[in-house]
Each structure stands twice: as C-alpha cells, then as structure tokens.
mmCIF file of C-alpha atoms in Angstrom:
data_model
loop_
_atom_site.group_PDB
_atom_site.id
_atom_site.type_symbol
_atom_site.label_atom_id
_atom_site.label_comp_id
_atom_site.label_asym_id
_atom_site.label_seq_id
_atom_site.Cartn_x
_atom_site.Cartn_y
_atom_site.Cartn_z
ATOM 1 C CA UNK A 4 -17.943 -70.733 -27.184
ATOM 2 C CA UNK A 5 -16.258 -73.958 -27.234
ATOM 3 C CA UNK A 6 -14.667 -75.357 -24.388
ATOM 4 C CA UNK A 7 -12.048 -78.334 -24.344
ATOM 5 C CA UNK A 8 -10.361 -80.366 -21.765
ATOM 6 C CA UNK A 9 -6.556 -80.925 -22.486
ATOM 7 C CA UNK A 10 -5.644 -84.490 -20.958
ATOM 8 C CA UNK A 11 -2.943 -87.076 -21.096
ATOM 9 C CA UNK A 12 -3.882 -90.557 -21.343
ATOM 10 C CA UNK A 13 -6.456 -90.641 -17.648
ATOM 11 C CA UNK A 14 -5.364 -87.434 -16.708
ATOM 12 C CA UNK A 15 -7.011 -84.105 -16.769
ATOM 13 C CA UNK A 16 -4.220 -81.710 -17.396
ATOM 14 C CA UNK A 17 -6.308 -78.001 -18.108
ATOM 15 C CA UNK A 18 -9.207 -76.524 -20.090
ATOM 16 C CA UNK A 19 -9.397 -73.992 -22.990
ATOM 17 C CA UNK A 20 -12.487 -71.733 -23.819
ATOM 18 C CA UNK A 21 -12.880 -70.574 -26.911
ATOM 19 C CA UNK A 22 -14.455 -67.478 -27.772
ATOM 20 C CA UNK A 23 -15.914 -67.406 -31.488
ATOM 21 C CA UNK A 24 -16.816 -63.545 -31.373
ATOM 22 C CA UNK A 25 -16.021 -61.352 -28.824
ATOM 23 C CA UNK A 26 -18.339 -59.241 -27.146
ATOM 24 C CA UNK A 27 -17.838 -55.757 -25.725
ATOM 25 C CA UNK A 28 -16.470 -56.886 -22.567
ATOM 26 C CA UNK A 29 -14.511 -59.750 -24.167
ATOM 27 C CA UNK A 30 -12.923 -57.014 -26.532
ATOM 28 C CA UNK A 31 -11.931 -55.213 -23.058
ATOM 29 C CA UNK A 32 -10.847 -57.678 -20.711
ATOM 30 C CA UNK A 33 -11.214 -61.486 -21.725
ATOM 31 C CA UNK A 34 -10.259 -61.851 -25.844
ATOM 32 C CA UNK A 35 -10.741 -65.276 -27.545
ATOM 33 C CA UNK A 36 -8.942 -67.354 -25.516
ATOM 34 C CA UNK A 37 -8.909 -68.376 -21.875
ATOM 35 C CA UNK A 38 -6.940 -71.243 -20.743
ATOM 36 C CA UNK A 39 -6.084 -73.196 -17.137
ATOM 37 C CA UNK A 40 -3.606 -75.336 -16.171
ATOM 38 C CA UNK A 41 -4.356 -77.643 -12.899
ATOM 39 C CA UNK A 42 -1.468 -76.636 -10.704
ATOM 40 C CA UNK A 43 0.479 -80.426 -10.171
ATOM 41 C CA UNK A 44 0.658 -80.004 -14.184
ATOM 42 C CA UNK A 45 2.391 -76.270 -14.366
ATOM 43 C CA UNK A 46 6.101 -74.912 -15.583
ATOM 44 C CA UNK A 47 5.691 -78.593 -17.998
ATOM 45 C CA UNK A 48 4.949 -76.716 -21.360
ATOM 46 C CA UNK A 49 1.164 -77.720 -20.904
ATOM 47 C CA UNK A 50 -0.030 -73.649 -21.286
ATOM 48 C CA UNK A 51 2.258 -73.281 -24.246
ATOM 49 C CA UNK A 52 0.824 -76.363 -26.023
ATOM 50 C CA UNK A 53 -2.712 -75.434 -25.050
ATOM 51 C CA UNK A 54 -2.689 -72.200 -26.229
ATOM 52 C CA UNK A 55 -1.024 -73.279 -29.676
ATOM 53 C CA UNK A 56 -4.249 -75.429 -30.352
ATOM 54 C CA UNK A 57 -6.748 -73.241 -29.403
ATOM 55 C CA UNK A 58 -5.214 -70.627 -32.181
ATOM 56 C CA UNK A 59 -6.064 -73.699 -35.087
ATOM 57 C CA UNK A 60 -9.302 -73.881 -33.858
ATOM 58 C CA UNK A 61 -9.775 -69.921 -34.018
ATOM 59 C CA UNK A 62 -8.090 -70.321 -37.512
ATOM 60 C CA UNK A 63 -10.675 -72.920 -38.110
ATOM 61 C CA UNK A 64 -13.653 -70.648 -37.298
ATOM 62 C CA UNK A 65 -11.950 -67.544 -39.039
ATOM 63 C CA UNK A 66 -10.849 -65.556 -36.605
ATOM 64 C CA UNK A 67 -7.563 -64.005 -38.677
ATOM 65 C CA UNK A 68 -5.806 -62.767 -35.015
ATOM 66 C CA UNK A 69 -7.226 -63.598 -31.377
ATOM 67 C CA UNK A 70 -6.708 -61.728 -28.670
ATOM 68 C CA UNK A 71 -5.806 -62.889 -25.295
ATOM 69 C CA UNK A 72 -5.371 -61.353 -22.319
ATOM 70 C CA UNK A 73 -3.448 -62.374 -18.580
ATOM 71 C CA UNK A 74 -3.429 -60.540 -15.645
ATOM 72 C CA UNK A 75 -0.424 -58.088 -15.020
ATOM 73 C CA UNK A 76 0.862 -59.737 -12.248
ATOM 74 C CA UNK A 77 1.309 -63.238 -14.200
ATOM 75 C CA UNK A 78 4.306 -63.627 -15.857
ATOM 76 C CA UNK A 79 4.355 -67.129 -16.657
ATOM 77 C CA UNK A 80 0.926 -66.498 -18.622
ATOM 78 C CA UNK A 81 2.866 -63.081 -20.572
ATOM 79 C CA UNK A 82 5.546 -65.998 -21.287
ATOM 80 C CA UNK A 83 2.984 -68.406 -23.069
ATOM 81 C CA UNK A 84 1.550 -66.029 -24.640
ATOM 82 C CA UNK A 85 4.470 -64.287 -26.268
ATOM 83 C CA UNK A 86 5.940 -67.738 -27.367
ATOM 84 C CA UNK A 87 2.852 -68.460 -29.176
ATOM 85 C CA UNK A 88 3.592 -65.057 -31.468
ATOM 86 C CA UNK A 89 1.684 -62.858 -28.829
ATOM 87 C CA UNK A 90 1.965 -58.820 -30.122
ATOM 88 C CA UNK A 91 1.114 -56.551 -26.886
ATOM 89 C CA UNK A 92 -1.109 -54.054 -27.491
ATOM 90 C CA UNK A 93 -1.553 -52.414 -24.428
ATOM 91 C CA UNK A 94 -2.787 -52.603 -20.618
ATOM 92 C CA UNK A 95 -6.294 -51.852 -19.514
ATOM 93 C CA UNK A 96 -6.235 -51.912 -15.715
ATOM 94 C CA UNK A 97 -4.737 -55.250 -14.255
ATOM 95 C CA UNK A 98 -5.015 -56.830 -17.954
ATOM 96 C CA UNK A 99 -2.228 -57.224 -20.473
ATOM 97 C CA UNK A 100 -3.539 -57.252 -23.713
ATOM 98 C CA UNK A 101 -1.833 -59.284 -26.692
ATOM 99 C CA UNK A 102 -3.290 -60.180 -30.349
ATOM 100 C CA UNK A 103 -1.984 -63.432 -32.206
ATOM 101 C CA UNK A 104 -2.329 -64.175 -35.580
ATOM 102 C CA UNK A 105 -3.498 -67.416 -36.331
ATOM 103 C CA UNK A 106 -2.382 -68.102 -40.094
ATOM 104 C CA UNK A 107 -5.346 -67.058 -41.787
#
C-alpha cells in the first residue's frame, strides 16, 4: 500500500491510500482507493483532485480499473467518484461499489 498526504504549500489538506492488490475483503468492501479530506478543506474540489491522482499512480502500478467504494449514506463521496469516470457496480450492505478505469 502506498499512502500520500495531499497538501498545499504548509498545509495538510487529506491523505490517499493506495491499494496495489486487493485482498478478499478489499474486493468486498474497501477497493484500491481510500481517500480523506480534513473537514476545514471540504466542498473545495480537494476529493475530486485527490482521487484523480491516485488513479495515475494505480495506472502506474498496472492496475487497468480500481475500484472504490463510499458508504451509502455519502453523497458527496458518490459525487467524486462518478466525476472521476466512476461505473457503479452494485451495493454490498452500506457500501456503494464503483470501478474506474485508469487509462491502461
């Protein structure tokens, strides 16, 4: 897994984890991609941005589509996700789950 920090010049803005295989559980309920905005920096485009660079870096470790998954209830996380060319696949208890390609 690789995990990066997403900052502005001093600031710490939100971290990305990057999954480079998924495991059983990951394939269920957590994908390739988590991501977390701290809240004074939400509803600024931050997520969106985030998630578009994590999907090079799966591209760069050959992952053709990544999965990623948000909670039912969070529709600002559906929102990033579909802008960054998120497919739904389906629901698995609380968890919406969406595959992206990521140009491979």
């Amino acid at each position: 897994m690789t995990n990066l920090w997403y900052v502005e010049d001093d600031t710490f803005l939100g971290r990305l984890s990057i999954r480079h295989r998924l495991t059983p559980h990951l394939l269920e309920l957590g994908g390739h991609i988590g991501y977390v905005v701290r809240p004074g920096a939400r509803r600024q485009g931050h997520a969106t941005a985030m998630l578009a660079a994590a999907l090079l870096v799966c591209r760069q470790l050959g992952v053709d589509r990544a999965l990623v998954t948000c909670d039912a209830t969070n529709t600002a996380s559906r929102k990033v996700i579909e802008a960054n060319g998120g497919e739904f696949e389906d629901r698995r208890g609380v968890k919406l789950r969406y595959w992206i390609r990521t140009g491979n």
